[in-house]
GROMACS .gro file of C-alpha atoms in nm:
model
  141
    1MET     CA    1  12.357  -4.013   8.776
    2HIS     CA    2  12.535  -3.730   8.705
    3LEU     CA    3  12.368  -3.411   8.582
    4THR     CA    4  12.449  -3.139   8.357
    5ARG     CA    5  12.656  -2.842   8.462
    6HIS     CA    6  12.330  -2.656   8.232
    7THR     CA    7  12.099  -2.826   8.517
    8ASP     CA    8  12.324  -2.737   8.830
    9TYR     CA    9  12.343  -2.310   8.667
   10ALA     CA   10  11.987  -2.332   8.618
   11LEU     CA   11  11.916  -2.514   9.016
   12ARG     CA   12  12.134  -2.246   9.131
   13VAL     CA   13  12.029  -1.934   8.926
   14LEU     CA   14  11.669  -2.050   9.088
   15MET     CA   15  11.785  -2.077   9.398
   16TYR     CA   16  11.929  -1.740   9.448
   17LEU     CA   17  11.544  -1.564   9.303
   18ALA     CA   18  11.427  -1.776   9.595
   19LEU     CA   19  11.586  -1.605   9.843
   20GLU     CA   20  11.394  -1.339   9.817
   21PRO     CA   21  11.110  -1.408   9.598
   22ASP     CA   22  11.025  -1.060   9.528
   23ARG     CA   23  11.381  -0.841   9.402
   24VAL     CA   24  11.398  -0.844   9.092
   25ALA     CA   25  11.788  -1.042   8.935
   26THR     CA   26  11.985  -1.020   8.675
   27ILE     CA   27  12.236  -1.295   8.550
   28SER     CA   28  12.502  -1.056   8.578
   29ASP     CA   29  12.421  -1.004   9.009
   30ILE     CA   30  12.407  -1.385   8.989
   31ALA     CA   31  12.728  -1.457   8.790
   32GLY     CA   32  12.910  -1.329   9.021
   33ALA     CA   33  12.799  -1.387   9.310
   34TYR     CA   34  12.810  -1.808   9.190
   35ASP     CA   35  13.143  -1.688   9.023
   36ILE     CA   36  13.024  -1.844   8.715
   37SER     CA   37  13.048  -1.730   8.291
   38ARG     CA   38  12.723  -1.442   8.243
   39ASN     CA   39  12.784  -1.625   7.914
   40HIS     CA   40  12.646  -1.972   8.042
   41LEU     CA   41  12.357  -1.814   8.250
   42VAL     CA   42  12.217  -1.635   7.934
   43LYS     CA   43  12.150  -1.978   7.834
   44VAL     CA   44  12.002  -2.103   8.169
   45VAL     CA   45  11.793  -1.874   8.248
   46HIS     CA   46  11.641  -1.819   7.897
   47GLU     CA   47  11.561  -2.192   7.879
   48LEU     CA   48  11.445  -2.135   8.241
   49GLY     CA   49  11.189  -1.878   8.017
   50GLY     CA   50  11.117  -2.064   7.794
   51HIS     CA   51  10.937  -2.363   8.080
   52GLY     CA   52  10.755  -2.077   8.263
   53LEU     CA   53  11.010  -2.050   8.561
   54LEU     CA   54  11.118  -1.782   8.468
   55HIS     CA   55  11.018  -1.376   8.414
   56THR     CA   56  11.264  -1.163   8.187
   57SER     CA   57  11.278  -0.838   8.088
   58ARG     CA   58  11.496  -0.682   7.890
   59GLY     CA   59  11.663  -0.276   7.906
   60LYS     CA   60  11.677  -0.082   8.233
   61GLY     CA   61  11.508  -0.241   8.509
   62GLY     CA   62  11.489  -0.467   8.352
   63GLY     CA   63  11.570  -0.892   8.485
   64ILE     CA   64  11.490  -1.142   8.615
   65ARG     CA   65  11.312  -1.290   8.822
   66LEU     CA   66  11.068  -1.628   9.022
   67ALA     CA   67  10.718  -1.745   8.779
   68ARG     CA   68  10.604  -1.895   9.031
   69PRO     CA   69  10.623  -1.900   9.462
   70PRO     CA   70  10.904  -2.123   9.535
   71ASP     CA   71  10.737  -2.314   9.690
   72SER     CA   72  10.513  -2.474   9.380
   73ILE     CA   73  10.866  -2.531   9.205
   74THR     CA   74  11.023  -2.875   9.326
   75VAL     CA   75  11.325  -2.962   9.273
   76GLY     CA   76  11.263  -3.274   9.010
   77GLU     CA   77  11.053  -3.058   8.743
   78VAL     CA   78  11.294  -2.849   8.736
   79VAL     CA   79  11.597  -3.086   8.709
   80ARG     CA   80  11.251  -3.303   8.420
   81ARG     CA   81  11.292  -3.005   8.264
   82MET     CA   82  11.717  -2.937   8.221
   83GLU     CA   83  11.762  -3.314   8.144
   84GLY     CA   84  11.525  -3.369   7.916
   85SER     CA   85  11.574  -3.721   7.805
   86LEU     CA   86  11.785  -3.927   8.166
   87GLN     CA   87  11.801  -4.216   8.006
   88ILE     CA   88  12.091  -4.328   8.227
   89ILE     CA   89  12.190  -4.629   7.867
   90ASP     CA   90  12.165  -4.664   7.601
   91CYS     CA   91  12.062  -5.009   7.481
   92ALA     CA   92  12.047  -4.997   7.128
   93SER     CA   93  12.378  -4.859   6.985
   94PRO     CA   94  12.574  -5.028   6.962
   95ARG     CA   95  12.310  -5.304   6.978
   96CYS     CA   96  12.380  -5.510   7.287
   97ALA     CA   97  12.357  -5.902   7.306
   98ILE     CA   98  12.189  -5.935   7.580
   99LEU     CA   99  11.910  -5.707   7.560
  100PRO     CA  100  11.640  -5.961   7.523
  101GLN     CA  101  11.695  -6.122   7.833
  102CYS     CA  102  11.888  -5.825   7.998
  103ARG     CA  103  11.741  -5.687   8.373
  104LEU     CA  104  11.944  -5.381   8.346
  105LYS     CA  105  11.832  -5.147   8.135
  106GLY     CA  106  11.483  -5.216   8.357
  107ALA     CA  107  11.617  -5.191   8.722
  108LEU     CA  108  11.868  -4.856   8.557
  109GLU     CA  109  11.494  -4.755   8.485
  110GLU     CA  110  11.364  -4.782   8.800
  111ALA     CA  111  11.644  -4.610   8.989
  112ALA     CA  112  11.583  -4.307   8.790
  113ARG     CA  113  11.242  -4.289   8.839
  114ALA     CA  114  11.307  -4.270   9.182
  115PHE     CA  115  11.582  -4.056   9.179
  116LEU     CA  116  11.320  -3.839   9.031
  117THR     CA  117  11.001  -3.892   9.271
  118THR     CA  118  11.277  -3.814   9.563
  119LEU     CA  119  11.348  -3.459   9.394
  120ASP     CA  120  10.964  -3.444   9.371
  121GLY     CA  121  10.974  -3.406   9.790
  122TYR     CA  122  11.175  -3.054   9.749
  123THR     CA  123  11.084  -2.796   9.608
  124LEU     CA  124  11.314  -2.434   9.641
  125HIS     CA  125  11.124  -2.334   9.903
  126ASP     CA  126  11.280  -2.608  10.110
  127LEU     CA  127  11.619  -2.535   9.962
  128VAL     CA  128  11.675  -2.201  10.089
  129GLN     CA  129  11.395  -2.144  10.388
  130GLN     CA  130  11.744  -2.189  10.683
  131ARG     CA  131  11.841  -1.899  10.520
  132GLU     CA  132  12.204  -2.060  10.559
  133PRO     CA  133  12.441  -1.686  10.628
  134ALA     CA  134  12.629  -1.858  10.344
  135LEU     CA  135  12.344  -1.848  10.107
  136LEU     CA  136  12.200  -1.464  10.201
  137GLY     CA  137  12.640  -1.350  10.151
  138LEU     CA  138  12.549  -1.452   9.835
  139LEU     CA  139  12.249  -1.117   9.816
  140GLY     CA  140  12.534  -0.916   9.884
  141ARG     CA  141  12.783  -0.971   9.589
   0.00000   0.00000   0.00000
């Protein structure tokens, strides 16, 4: 299974904000901390806001912050929202000749469900609770 860069960046944004949930950060803060494109983050933050995971405000003193406590946002929820469909295999295009007898699609769907179930067991709080020095260093950039 491979997650998109969009989802990777979404998780990074949320982890950054989970380090200090009451702090308002800017997209530029996060882009600088991770050394990633500000333009990419604008799209990610917009989508996270649309899914109700972030509060965003414009103007002087504006920025972004978590819309919910870090212990109420699971990694599985974020992956589902950002990835949309986790269809691993497309048996219809081109139509697979063995489809009526094939068990591969069912096995892969079961594996995807197990993957998401595992991710549902982790919250943002879990990911940052140790506050490793490397994570804390993100806030000082």
